[in-house]
Short mmCIF file of C-alpha atoms and ligand atoms in Angstrom, two decimals:
data_model
loop_
_atom_site.label_atom_id
_atom_site.label_comp_id
_atom_site.label_asym_id
_atom_site.label_seq_id
_atom_site.Cartn_x
_atom_site.Cartn_y
_atom_site.Cartn_z
CA MET A 1 0.15 0.18 -0.08
CA ARG A 2 1.39 3.52 -1.04
CA LEU A 3 1.60 5.76 1.84
CA LEU A 4 3.10 8.82 0.36
CA ALA A 5 3.56 10.35 -3.10
CA VAL A 6 5.57 13.25 -3.77
CA GLN A 7 5.33 14.63 -7.24
CA ASP A 8 7.60 17.35 -9.02
CA VAL A 9 8.16 19.03 -5.87
CA TYR A 10 10.40 22.16 -6.02
CA LYS A 11 11.27 24.22 -2.70
CA THR A 12 12.68 27.66 -2.87
CA TYR A 13 13.56 29.79 0.35
CA ASN A 14 12.89 33.47 -0.42
CA VAL A 15 15.81 34.82 1.03
CA ASP A 16 18.04 37.12 -0.77
CA PRO A 17 19.47 35.66 -2.76
CA PRO A 18 16.62 32.80 -3.06
CA VAL A 19 17.79 29.27 -2.44
CA ARG A 20 16.52 26.72 -4.59
CA ALA A 21 16.76 23.68 -1.93
CA LEU A 22 14.59 21.11 -4.03
CA LYS A 23 14.63 20.89 -7.77
CA GLY A 24 12.04 18.46 -9.03
CA ILE A 25 11.75 15.50 -6.40
CA ASN A 26 9.55 12.58 -7.18
CA PHE A 27 9.25 9.97 -4.37
CA GLU A 28 6.91 7.16 -3.17
CA LEU A 29 6.90 5.27 0.10
CA GLN A 30 5.17 1.94 0.70
CA MET A 31 3.75 0.44 3.82
CA GLY A 32 6.61 -1.15 5.91
CA GLU A 33 9.41 0.17 3.74
CA ARG A 34 12.85 1.23 5.15
CA VAL A 35 14.45 4.04 3.36
CA VAL A 36 17.79 5.69 3.62
CA VAL A 37 18.45 9.31 2.18
CA LEU A 38 22.15 10.25 2.02
CA GLY A 39 23.37 13.45 0.87
CA LYS A 40 26.13 16.16 1.75
CA SER A 41 25.45 18.91 4.18
CA GLY A 42 23.24 21.51 2.29
CA SER A 43 21.83 19.07 -0.37
CA GLY A 44 18.30 19.51 0.79
CA LYS A 45 17.87 16.57 3.19
CA SER A 46 16.17 18.45 5.87
CA THR A 47 14.01 20.36 3.57
CA PHE A 48 12.76 17.26 2.12
CA LEU A 49 11.98 15.51 5.52
CA ASN A 50 10.11 18.67 6.57
CA ILE A 51 8.01 18.63 3.25
CA ILE A 52 7.22 14.65 3.41
CA GLY A 53 6.75 15.43 7.36
CA LEU A 54 4.13 18.07 6.62
CA LEU A 55 6.41 20.41 8.60
CA ASP A 56 6.69 22.81 5.60
CA GLN A 57 5.09 23.19 2.20
CA ALA A 58 6.48 22.80 -1.23
CA THR A 59 6.77 25.85 -3.41
CA THR A 60 5.35 23.77 -6.36
CA GLY A 61 4.24 20.23 -6.84
CA THR A 62 2.13 17.86 -4.86
CA VAL A 63 2.39 15.74 -1.52
CA GLU A 64 -0.03 13.13 -1.32
CA PHE A 65 -0.24 11.46 2.17
CA LEU A 66 -2.45 8.49 3.06
CA GLY A 67 -4.45 9.26 -0.13
CA ASN A 68 -4.90 13.03 0.77
CA ASP A 69 -3.61 15.97 -1.25
CA THR A 70 -2.13 17.60 1.55
CA GLY A 71 -2.14 21.04 -0.38
CA ALA A 72 -5.91 20.94 -0.09
CA LEU A 73 -5.75 20.42 3.59
CA SER A 74 -6.22 23.24 6.42
CA ARG A 75 -3.68 23.74 8.98
CA ARG A 76 -5.72 22.01 11.56
CA GLU A 77 -6.28 18.87 9.39
CA LEU A 78 -2.46 18.80 8.54
CA ASP A 79 -1.56 19.06 12.36
CA GLN A 80 -3.88 16.25 13.23
CA LEU A 81 -2.53 14.22 10.23
CA ARG A 82 0.97 14.79 11.47
CA ALA A 83 0.10 13.97 15.15
CA ASP A 84 -1.64 10.60 14.43
CA SER A 85 0.24 9.18 11.46
CA LEU A 86 3.78 10.44 11.61
CA GLY A 87 6.53 10.35 14.23
CA PHE A 88 9.70 12.11 14.22
CA VAL A 89 13.09 11.45 15.56
CA PHE A 90 15.76 14.23 15.20
CA GLN A 91 19.58 13.96 16.18
CA GLU A 92 19.02 16.27 19.18
CA ASN A 93 16.46 14.23 20.86
CA HIS A 94 14.25 17.03 21.92
CA VAL A 95 12.80 15.23 24.99
CA LEU A 96 11.61 17.41 27.97
CA GLY A 97 14.28 17.17 30.29
CA HIS A 98 12.25 18.32 33.22
CA ARG A 99 9.62 15.97 32.74
CA THR A 100 9.39 12.41 33.51
CA VAL A 101 9.65 9.63 30.66
CA ILE A 102 5.68 8.99 31.04
CA GLU A 103 5.08 12.79 30.94
CA ASN A 104 7.21 13.00 27.78
CA LEU A 105 4.87 10.29 26.04
CA HIS A 106 1.82 12.23 27.70
CA VAL A 107 2.65 15.40 25.56
CA LYS A 108 2.62 13.22 22.39
CA LEU A 109 -0.35 11.28 23.20
CA GLY A 110 -2.24 14.53 24.15
CA VAL A 111 -2.02 15.80 20.58
CA SER A 112 -2.91 12.63 19.05
CA SER A 113 -6.34 10.92 18.56
CA VAL A 114 -5.52 8.01 20.85
CA PRO A 115 -8.19 7.63 23.46
CA THR A 116 -7.08 8.20 27.06
CA ALA A 117 -8.35 4.63 28.19
CA GLN A 118 -5.72 3.26 25.84
CA TRP A 119 -2.72 5.49 27.20
CA PRO A 120 -1.73 3.29 29.85
CA HIS A 121 -1.59 0.20 27.95
CA ARG A 122 0.28 1.97 24.94
CA ILE A 123 2.93 3.27 27.54
CA GLU A 124 3.61 0.11 29.05
CA GLN A 125 4.05 -1.64 25.66
CA VAL A 126 6.18 1.14 24.08
CA LEU A 127 8.51 1.32 27.20
CA GLU A 128 8.99 -2.26 27.00
CA GLN A 129 9.89 -2.05 23.40
CA VAL A 130 12.44 0.34 23.79
CA GLY A 131 13.75 -0.81 27.23
CA LEU A 132 12.88 1.94 29.26
CA GLY A 133 10.41 0.31 31.56
CA HIS A 134 12.56 0.82 34.71
CA ARG A 135 12.98 4.59 34.08
CA LYS A 136 9.36 5.64 33.52
CA HIS A 137 9.21 7.89 36.53
CA SER A 138 12.76 9.45 35.88
CA HIS A 139 13.10 12.84 34.59
CA ALA A 140 14.38 12.63 31.13
CA ARG A 141 17.54 14.86 31.82
CA LEU A 142 18.83 12.16 34.07
CA LEU A 143 18.97 9.50 31.28
CA SER A 144 21.94 8.70 29.47
CA GLY A 145 22.34 10.06 25.61
CA GLY A 146 21.21 6.62 24.37
CA GLU A 147 18.23 6.24 26.70
CA LYS A 148 17.11 9.84 25.75
CA GLN A 149 17.18 8.75 22.09
CA ARG A 150 15.19 5.62 22.82
CA LEU A 151 12.47 7.86 24.44
CA ALA A 152 12.49 9.94 21.65
CA VAL A 153 11.90 6.73 19.62
CA ALA A 154 9.13 5.72 22.00
CA ARG A 155 7.49 8.93 21.47
CA ALA A 156 7.66 8.88 17.71
CA ILE A 157 6.22 5.46 17.57
CA ILE A 158 3.61 5.29 20.60
CA THR A 159 0.82 6.35 18.15
CA SER A 160 1.76 3.41 15.70
CA PRO A 161 2.24 6.00 12.83
CA LYS A 162 2.17 5.01 9.35
CA VAL A 163 5.48 6.84 8.72
CA VAL A 164 8.38 7.47 11.13
CA LEU A 165 10.88 10.09 9.74
CA ALA A 166 14.25 10.31 11.35
CA ASP A 167 16.83 13.02 10.64
CA GLU A 168 20.41 11.91 11.73
CA PRO A 169 18.84 9.69 14.54
CA THR A 170 22.20 8.18 15.36
CA GLY A 171 24.47 11.15 14.82
CA ASN A 172 25.13 11.63 18.49
CA LEU A 173 25.29 7.87 19.49
CA ASP A 174 28.10 5.39 19.88
CA ASP A 175 28.00 2.14 17.80
CA GLU A 176 26.03 0.05 20.34
CA ASN A 177 23.25 2.74 20.99
CA ALA A 178 22.96 3.42 17.13
CA SER A 179 22.41 -0.18 16.64
CA ARG A 180 19.86 -0.31 19.28
CA VAL A 181 17.83 2.59 17.68
CA LEU A 182 17.95 0.83 14.09
CA ASP A 183 16.94 -2.32 15.78
CA LEU A 184 13.75 -0.43 17.20
CA PHE A 185 12.95 1.15 13.57
CA ASP A 186 13.43 -2.74 12.20
CA THR A 187 10.66 -3.66 14.66
CA GLN A 188 8.62 -0.90 13.80
CA ALA A 189 8.83 -1.80 10.16
CA GLN A 190 7.73 -5.11 10.63
CA LEU A 191 4.77 -3.82 12.56
CA GLY A 192 3.79 -1.95 9.14
CA SER A 193 5.24 1.54 9.52
CA ALA A 194 7.36 3.01 6.67
CA ILE A 195 10.83 4.30 8.07
CA VAL A 196 12.76 7.32 6.30
CA ILE A 197 16.18 7.95 7.64
CA ILE A 198 18.17 11.01 6.64
CA THR A 199 21.74 10.22 7.35
CA HIS A 200 25.51 10.89 6.09
CA ASP A 201 26.54 7.47 7.22
CA PRO A 202 26.72 5.10 4.27
CA ARG A 203 26.76 2.09 6.69
CA MET A 204 23.28 2.33 7.26
CA VAL A 205 22.45 1.39 3.40
CA ALA A 206 23.09 -2.13 4.20
CA ARG A 207 20.40 -1.97 6.99
CA VAL A 208 17.46 -0.75 4.66
CA ASP A 209 15.29 -1.84 1.70
CA ARG A 210 16.19 1.13 -0.47
CA ALA A 211 18.76 3.78 -0.81
CA LEU A 212 18.60 7.30 -2.13
CA ARG A 213 20.97 10.33 -2.26
CA LEU A 214 20.11 13.78 -2.50
CA GLU A 215 22.60 15.95 -4.66
CA ASP A 216 21.90 19.54 -4.93
CA GLY A 217 18.12 19.19 -4.44
CA ARG A 218 17.78 16.20 -6.82
CA LEU A 219 17.05 12.55 -5.74
CA VAL A 220 19.30 10.02 -7.12
CA ASP A 221 18.55 6.33 -6.67
CA LEU A 222 21.74 4.61 -5.47
CA ASP A 223 20.85 1.09 -7.00
CA SER A 224 20.56 2.75 -10.69
CA GLN A 225 22.57 5.85 -10.27
CA GLU A 226 20.17 7.58 -12.47
CA PRO A 227 18.62 10.82 -11.57
CA GLN A 228 14.84 10.33 -11.06
CA ARG A 229 12.70 11.70 -13.84
P1 ADP B 1 20.58 19.39 4.47
O1 ADP B 1 19.70 19.01 5.57
O2 ADP B 1 20.90 18.50 3.58
O3 ADP B 1 22.05 19.93 5.15
P2 ADP B 1 18.77 21.43 4.07
O4 ADP B 1 17.76 21.00 3.60
O5 ADP B 1 19.02 21.88 5.45
O6 ADP B 1 20.12 20.64 3.79
O7 ADP B 1 19.39 22.92 3.14
C1 ADP B 1 19.31 22.83 1.80
C2 ADP B 1 19.57 24.37 1.25
O8 ADP B 1 18.57 25.27 1.70
C3 ADP B 1 21.02 24.89 1.99
O9 ADP B 1 21.67 25.76 0.99
C4 ADP B 1 20.53 25.85 3.28
O10 ADP B 1 21.33 26.76 3.50
C5 ADP B 1 18.93 26.24 2.78
N1 ADP B 1 18.22 26.45 3.69
C6 ADP B 1 17.61 25.56 4.65
N2 ADP B 1 16.58 26.10 5.33
C7 ADP B 1 16.58 27.34 4.99
C8 ADP B 1 15.63 28.36 5.34
N3 ADP B 1 14.83 28.23 6.30
N4 ADP B 1 15.77 29.73 4.80
C9 ADP B 1 16.83 29.87 3.86
N5 ADP B 1 17.53 28.75 3.26
C10 ADP B 1 17.44 27.51 3.94
MG1 MG B 2 20.06 18.70 7.57
#
């Protein structure tokens, strides 16, 4: 099943002089698929992630998400779609340090459509999955770097999103913790979520189904080495 379809997307930042960050992107994402997007700094990776994550809008072109033409949705509809159907993990984990592990998860559940009655079960399940069951009442600032990032993953997947988007999710982690985070993504893909990982680490290519590279605002398929048409 197709979750996402991006067609002829261009993105220009209207600064002086204007920056053409994406120059004709075509991209599709299927259920359960794991994709890596490589690319040098400044090639447009974060811009691409922000657009497929419905955090920013294309200058021209279309983004279809779960059958919706996202350009036709209101701000509120976009926010709800993002809260329910997308999960984000960033290099800087953005966990709320002064809140407990459980409270961090409440924040995400609070903007989602998950009924309150389901929260305790979901929290229990996801903390078990990421190995933080014993830290649920700890303040997030007291967690190690690896634990914080696992909390960020827990927060991203607790709504069972159709798509998980990760921007350099292992950039601040040692090999062992990085591997744990990637294992969590694998599990989530087996549960049916699609995973898009932005990274500059070519070693990740071996761990996914498909690898692409952004080169100066254009997507290149790493298998064929041909720019997409
Ligand atoms: P990457 O994540 O691959 O490093 P980005 O998507 O962040 O690349 O940036 C692509 C290009 O767009 C770069 O030239 C960057 O300077 C520019 N850019 C990114 N965000 C903005 C912005 N908000 N305003 C102006 N230029 C931006
Ligand atoms: Mg970036």
